[in-house]
XYZ file of C-alpha atoms in Angstrom:
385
model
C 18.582 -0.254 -19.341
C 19.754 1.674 -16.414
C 16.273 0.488 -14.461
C 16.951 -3.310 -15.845
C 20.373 -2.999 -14.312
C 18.756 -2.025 -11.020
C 16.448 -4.056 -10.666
C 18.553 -7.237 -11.171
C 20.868 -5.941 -8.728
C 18.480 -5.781 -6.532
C 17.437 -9.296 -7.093
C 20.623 -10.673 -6.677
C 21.490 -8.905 -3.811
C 23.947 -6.933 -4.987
C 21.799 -3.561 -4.388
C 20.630 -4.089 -0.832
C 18.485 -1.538 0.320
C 18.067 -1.758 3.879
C 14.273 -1.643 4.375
C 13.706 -4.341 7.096
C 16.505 -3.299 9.184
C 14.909 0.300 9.719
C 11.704 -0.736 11.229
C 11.983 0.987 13.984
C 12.272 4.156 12.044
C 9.097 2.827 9.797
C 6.932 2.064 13.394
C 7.897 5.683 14.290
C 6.646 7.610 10.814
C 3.420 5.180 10.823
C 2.313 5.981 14.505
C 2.560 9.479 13.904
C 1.095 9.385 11.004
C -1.842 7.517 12.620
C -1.861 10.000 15.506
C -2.129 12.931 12.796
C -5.500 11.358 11.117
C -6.849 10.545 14.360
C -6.189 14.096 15.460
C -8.033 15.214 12.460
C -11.197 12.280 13.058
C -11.462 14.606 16.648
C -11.134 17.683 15.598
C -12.493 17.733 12.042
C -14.459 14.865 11.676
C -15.961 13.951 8.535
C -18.026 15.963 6.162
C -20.629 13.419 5.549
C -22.887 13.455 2.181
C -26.640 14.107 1.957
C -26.840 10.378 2.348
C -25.214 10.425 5.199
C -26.902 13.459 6.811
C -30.059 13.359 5.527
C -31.541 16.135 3.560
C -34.561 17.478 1.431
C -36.117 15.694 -1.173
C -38.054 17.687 -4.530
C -39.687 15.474 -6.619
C -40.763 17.231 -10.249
C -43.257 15.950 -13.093
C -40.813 14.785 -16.297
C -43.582 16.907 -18.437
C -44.778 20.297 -18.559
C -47.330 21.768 -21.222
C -46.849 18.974 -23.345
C -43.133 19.183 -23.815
C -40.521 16.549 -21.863
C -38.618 17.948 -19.654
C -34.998 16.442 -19.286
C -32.588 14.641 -16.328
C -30.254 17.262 -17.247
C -32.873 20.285 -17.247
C -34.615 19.352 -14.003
C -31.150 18.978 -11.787
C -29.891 22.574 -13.189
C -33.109 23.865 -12.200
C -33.319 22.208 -8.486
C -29.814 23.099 -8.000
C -30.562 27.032 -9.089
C -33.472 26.874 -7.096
C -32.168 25.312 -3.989
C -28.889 27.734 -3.769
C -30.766 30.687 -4.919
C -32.334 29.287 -1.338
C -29.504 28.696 0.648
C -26.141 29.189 -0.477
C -24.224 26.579 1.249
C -26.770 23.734 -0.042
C -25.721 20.522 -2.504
C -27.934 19.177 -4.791
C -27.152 15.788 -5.648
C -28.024 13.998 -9.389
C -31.575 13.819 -10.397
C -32.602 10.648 -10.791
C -35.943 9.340 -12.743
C -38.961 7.308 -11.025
C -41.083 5.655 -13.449
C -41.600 5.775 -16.902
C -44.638 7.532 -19.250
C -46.434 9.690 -17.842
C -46.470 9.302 -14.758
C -42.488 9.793 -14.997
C -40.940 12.248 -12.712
C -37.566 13.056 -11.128
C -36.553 12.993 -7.637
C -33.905 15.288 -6.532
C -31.903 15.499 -3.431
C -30.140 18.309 -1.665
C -29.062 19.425 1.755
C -31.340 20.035 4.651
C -33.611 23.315 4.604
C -36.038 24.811 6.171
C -39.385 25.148 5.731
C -38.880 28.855 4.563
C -36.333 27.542 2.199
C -38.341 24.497 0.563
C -41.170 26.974 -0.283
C -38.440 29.382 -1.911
C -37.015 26.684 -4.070
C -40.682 25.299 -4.613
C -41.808 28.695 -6.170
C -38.031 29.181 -8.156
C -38.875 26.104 -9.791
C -42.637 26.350 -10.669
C -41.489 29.590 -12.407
C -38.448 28.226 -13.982
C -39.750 24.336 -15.954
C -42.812 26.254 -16.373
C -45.126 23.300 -14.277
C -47.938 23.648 -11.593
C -47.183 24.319 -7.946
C -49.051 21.112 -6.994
C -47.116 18.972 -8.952
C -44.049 19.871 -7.521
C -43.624 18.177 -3.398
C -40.876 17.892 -1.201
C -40.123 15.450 1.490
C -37.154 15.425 4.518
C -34.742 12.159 3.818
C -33.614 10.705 6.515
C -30.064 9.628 6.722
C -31.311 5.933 7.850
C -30.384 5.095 4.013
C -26.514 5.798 4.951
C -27.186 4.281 8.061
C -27.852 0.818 6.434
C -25.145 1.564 4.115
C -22.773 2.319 6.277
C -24.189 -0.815 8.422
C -23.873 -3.170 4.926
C -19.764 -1.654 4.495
C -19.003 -2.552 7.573
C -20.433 -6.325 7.608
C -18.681 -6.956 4.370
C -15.385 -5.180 5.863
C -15.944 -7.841 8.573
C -16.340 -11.182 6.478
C -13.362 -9.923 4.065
C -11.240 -9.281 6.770
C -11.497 -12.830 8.327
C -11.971 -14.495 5.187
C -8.212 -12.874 4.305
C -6.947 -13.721 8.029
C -7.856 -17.618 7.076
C -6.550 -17.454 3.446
C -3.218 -15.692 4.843
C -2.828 -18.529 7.653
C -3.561 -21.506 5.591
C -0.978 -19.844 2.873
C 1.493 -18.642 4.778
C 1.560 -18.877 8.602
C -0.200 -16.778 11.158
C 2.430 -13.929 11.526
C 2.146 -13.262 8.227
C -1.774 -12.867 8.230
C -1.194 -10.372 11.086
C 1.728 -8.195 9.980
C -1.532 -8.285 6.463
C -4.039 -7.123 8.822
C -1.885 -4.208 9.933
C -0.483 -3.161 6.853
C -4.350 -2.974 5.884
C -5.537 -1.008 8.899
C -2.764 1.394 8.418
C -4.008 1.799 4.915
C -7.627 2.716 6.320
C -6.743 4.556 8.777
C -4.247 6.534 6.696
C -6.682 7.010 3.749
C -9.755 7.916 5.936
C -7.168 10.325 7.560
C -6.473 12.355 4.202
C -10.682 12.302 3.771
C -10.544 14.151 6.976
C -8.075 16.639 6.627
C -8.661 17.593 2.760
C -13.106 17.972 3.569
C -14.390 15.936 0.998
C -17.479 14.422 1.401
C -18.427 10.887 2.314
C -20.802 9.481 -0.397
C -21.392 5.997 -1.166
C -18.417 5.822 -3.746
C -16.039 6.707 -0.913
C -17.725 3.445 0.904
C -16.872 1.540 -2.244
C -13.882 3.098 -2.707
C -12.142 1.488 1.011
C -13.427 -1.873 0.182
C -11.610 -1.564 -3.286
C -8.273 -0.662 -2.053
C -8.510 -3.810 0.542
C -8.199 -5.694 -2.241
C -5.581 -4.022 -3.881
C -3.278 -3.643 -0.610
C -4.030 -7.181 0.149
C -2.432 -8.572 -3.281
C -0.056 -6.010 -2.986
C 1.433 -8.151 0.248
C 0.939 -11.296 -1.149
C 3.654 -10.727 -3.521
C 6.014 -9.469 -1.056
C 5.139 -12.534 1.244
C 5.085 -14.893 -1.003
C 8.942 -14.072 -1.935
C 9.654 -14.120 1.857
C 8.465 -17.411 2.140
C 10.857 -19.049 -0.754
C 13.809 -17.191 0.621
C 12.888 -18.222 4.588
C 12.237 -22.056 3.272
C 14.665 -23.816 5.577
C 16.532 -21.326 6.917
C 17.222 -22.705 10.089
C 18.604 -25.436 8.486
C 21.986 -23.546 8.429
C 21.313 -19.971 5.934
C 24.338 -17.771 6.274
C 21.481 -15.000 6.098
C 19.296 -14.155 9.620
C 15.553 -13.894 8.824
C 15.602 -9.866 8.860
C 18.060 -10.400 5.968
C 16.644 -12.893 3.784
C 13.061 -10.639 4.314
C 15.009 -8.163 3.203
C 16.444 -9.421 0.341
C 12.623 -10.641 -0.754
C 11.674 -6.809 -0.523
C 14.360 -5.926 -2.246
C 13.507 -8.552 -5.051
C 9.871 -7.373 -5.220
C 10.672 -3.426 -4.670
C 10.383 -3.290 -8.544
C 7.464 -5.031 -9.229
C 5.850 -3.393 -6.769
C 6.716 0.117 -7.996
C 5.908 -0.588 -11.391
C 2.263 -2.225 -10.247
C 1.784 0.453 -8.449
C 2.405 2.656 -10.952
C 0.367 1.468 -13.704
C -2.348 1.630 -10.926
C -2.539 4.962 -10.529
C -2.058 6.016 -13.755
C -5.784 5.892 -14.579
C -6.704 6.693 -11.018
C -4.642 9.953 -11.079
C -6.455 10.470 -14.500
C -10.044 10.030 -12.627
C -9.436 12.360 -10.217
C -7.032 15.261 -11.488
C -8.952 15.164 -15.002
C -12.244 13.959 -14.588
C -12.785 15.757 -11.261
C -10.931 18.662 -12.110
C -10.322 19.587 -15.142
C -13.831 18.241 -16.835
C -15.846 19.429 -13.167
C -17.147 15.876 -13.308
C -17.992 16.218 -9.235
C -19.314 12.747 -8.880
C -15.893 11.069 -9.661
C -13.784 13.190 -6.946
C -14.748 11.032 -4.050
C -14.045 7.432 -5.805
C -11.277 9.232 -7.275
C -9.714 10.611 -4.161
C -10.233 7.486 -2.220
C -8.723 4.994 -4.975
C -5.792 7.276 -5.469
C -5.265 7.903 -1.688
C -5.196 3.898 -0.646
C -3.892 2.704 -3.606
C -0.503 4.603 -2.766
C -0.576 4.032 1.205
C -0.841 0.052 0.409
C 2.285 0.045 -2.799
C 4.088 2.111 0.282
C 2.850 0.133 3.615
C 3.679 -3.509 1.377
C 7.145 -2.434 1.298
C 7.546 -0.219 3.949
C 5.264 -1.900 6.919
C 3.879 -5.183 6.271
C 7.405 -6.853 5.696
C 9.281 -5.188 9.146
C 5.931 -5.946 11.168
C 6.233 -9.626 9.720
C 11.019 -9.878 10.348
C 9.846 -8.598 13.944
C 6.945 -10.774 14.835
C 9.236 -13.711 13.615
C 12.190 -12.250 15.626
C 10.306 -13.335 18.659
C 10.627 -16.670 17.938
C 12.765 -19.210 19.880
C 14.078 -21.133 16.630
C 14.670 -17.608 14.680
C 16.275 -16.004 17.784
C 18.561 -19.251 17.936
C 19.332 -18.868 14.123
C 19.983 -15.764 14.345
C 22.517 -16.191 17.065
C 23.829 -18.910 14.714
C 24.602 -16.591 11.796
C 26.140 -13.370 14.333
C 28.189 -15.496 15.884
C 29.663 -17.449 13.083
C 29.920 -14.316 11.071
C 31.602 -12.594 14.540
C 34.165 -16.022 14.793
C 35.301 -15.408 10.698
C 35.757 -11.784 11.271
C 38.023 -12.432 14.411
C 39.511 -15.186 12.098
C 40.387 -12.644 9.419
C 41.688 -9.460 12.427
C 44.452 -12.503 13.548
C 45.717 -13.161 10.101
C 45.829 -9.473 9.170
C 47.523 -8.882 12.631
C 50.489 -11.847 11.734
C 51.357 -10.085 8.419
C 53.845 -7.488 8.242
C 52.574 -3.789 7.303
C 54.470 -3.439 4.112
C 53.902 -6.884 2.953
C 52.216 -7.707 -0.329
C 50.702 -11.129 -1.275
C 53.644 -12.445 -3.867
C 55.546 -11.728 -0.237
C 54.273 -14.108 1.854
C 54.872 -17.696 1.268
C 54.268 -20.498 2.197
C 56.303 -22.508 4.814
C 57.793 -25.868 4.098
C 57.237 -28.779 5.662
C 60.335 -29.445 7.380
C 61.832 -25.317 7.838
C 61.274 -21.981 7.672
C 60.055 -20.390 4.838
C 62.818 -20.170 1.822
C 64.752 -16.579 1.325
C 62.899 -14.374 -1.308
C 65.125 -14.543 -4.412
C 65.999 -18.370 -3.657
C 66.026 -20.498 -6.847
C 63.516 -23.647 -5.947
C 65.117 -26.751 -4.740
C 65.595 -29.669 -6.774
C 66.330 -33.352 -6.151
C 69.271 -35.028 -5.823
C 69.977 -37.268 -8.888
C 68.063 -35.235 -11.890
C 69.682 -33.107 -14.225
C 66.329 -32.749 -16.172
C 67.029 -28.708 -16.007
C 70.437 -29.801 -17.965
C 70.462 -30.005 -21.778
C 70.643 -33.870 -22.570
C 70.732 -35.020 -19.366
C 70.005 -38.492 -18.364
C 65.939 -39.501 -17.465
């Protein structure tokens, strides 16, 4: 009940949390926060996957002596093999190429060197149990992450000014850039975290960013699309400037925006923190960590960025600036208004004390029994009509 109360408060008005009138406190935190993850692009960079990097390549027979030998069985046995080899290696899933019997499993770990293939070679001849022939290596290139990478960023392209030309037909162009920024915080801020904590960048990470585009994007929408009704005609004599009635649409939204958000990350949380770390499910940290990251910077940059980019891009304009003036000075004129008429009462007096003045004197004595006309005894018991 107590969050019902709130919230309608906050619809009405009646709650106003100044958000939009900060912004220059908002600018401040988001530039240093930018200058913090670019700091850590310089300095730490990224710790890109075997995709990414390239690596070494084992492919192994799916049969030995007759009896199958498993996804499972060949990936524990590469990835014994490999850091029995070298320590600091990853082996990534094993994945199966063909089917019958000329199956076999393809496994891919970290670069090594020649000295190290041949150690992991002759671990795993002696581990499934197979021939040393039937077990080859290759070097992967890291051209695959290349055109990955290459792929991300076209599509990162084409959504970005496919949402620029949605936003401007919609709305206006203002809004579609104070979007764009509240979106390129959001990737620079999560890529930033991805930096700093070490993880690595797989594929899932790449699908991970274009997810929470998506998400930040409708996030904004929301918030816009409320700024929009309460903006609709404002210069048309709003006792509100347009700071205030953006404002008042953040403050209207600032619920339903928690509360998405919330239900958002619920699962996400429960992907990462559970999945990845309680259960050692490895392969769900990095779409974990990515949709859990960006999914909170774009709940927090809606609310926080998006709308005080938007009140001071729209500041800047003639007809805003000159209803703006509008409202401050008229709201300036009633306070003067009110100073005078506080200033013409006495100190002590109260409001059953002051009244009003007559139309022809002063003001009649307090105590003084109202006038009557001449003529009427109506006050008189059985007096004449």
């Amino acid at each position: 009940m107590a969050g019902s109360g709130l919230a309608n408060r906050l619809y009405q008005g009646e709650a106003n949390i100044n958000i939009v009138g900060r912004r220059k406190m908002w600018f401040t935190v988001a530039a240093a926060l930018i200058l913090v993850a670019i700091g850590s692009f310089v300095i730490r960079g990224f710790e890109l996957g075997i995709e990414f990097a390239g690596g070494t390549s084992f492919s192994v027979p799916a049969s030995a002596d007759g009896k199958t030998l498993t996804q499972d069985r060949v990936h524990d046995a590469v990835e014994k093999a490999v850091v029995a080899a070298n320590p600091e290696a990853a082996v990534l899933n094993a994945q199966q190429v063909g089917d019958g019997a000329k199956a076999s499993y393809t496994v891919r770990a970290s670069a090594l060197s020649a000295a190290e293939v041949e150690q992991a070679k002759t671990a795993l001849v002696t581990d499934l149990g197979v021939k040393a022939e039937e077990v080859s290596d290759s070097q992967v290139s890291a051209a695959w992450g290349g055109a990955v990478t290459k792929q991300a960023l076209i599509g990162l392209i084409v959504f970005l000014v496919l949402v620029v030309g949605y936003l401007i037909v919609r709305f206006e162009w203002r809004m579609a850039v104070a979007a764009l920024a509240s979106l390129i915080l959001d990737l620079v801020l999560t890529a930033g975290v991805y930096s700093i904590v070490g993880f690595e960048v797989t594929p899932s990470t790449v699908i991970g960013f274009l997810t929470i585009l998506g998400y930040s994007l409708y996030d904004v929408v929301v918030v816009f699309d409320k700024v929009q009704e309460n903006t609709r005609g404002i210069t048309a004599g709003s006792t509100r400037t347009y700071s205030e009635a953006t404002n008042l649409a953040v403050n209207q939204t600032l619920m339903r925006s928690l509360n998405t958000g919330l239900v958002a990350l619920l699962p996400v949380g429960g992907l990462l923190f559970i999945g990845a770390g309680l259960l050692g499910a490895g392969t769900l940290k990095d779409l974990g960590l990515v949709l859990f990251v960006g999914m909170g910077f774009g709940v927090i940059s809606s609310i926080l960025f998006a709308a005080p980019v938007l009140s001071a891009l729209k500041d800047q304009d003639p007809k805003i600036k000159a209803h703006n003036a509008r409202v401050l000075t008229r709201r300036a004129n009633r306070s003067d208004d009110v100073a005078r008429g506080d200033r013409g009462r006495p100190a002590n007096a109260t409001d059953a004390d002051v009244q009003p003045v007559m139309a022809g004197g002063s003001a009649p004595r307090p105590g003084a029994r109202p006038a009557t006309r001449r003529g009427t005894n109506n006050n008189r018991p059985g007096g004449k009509r």
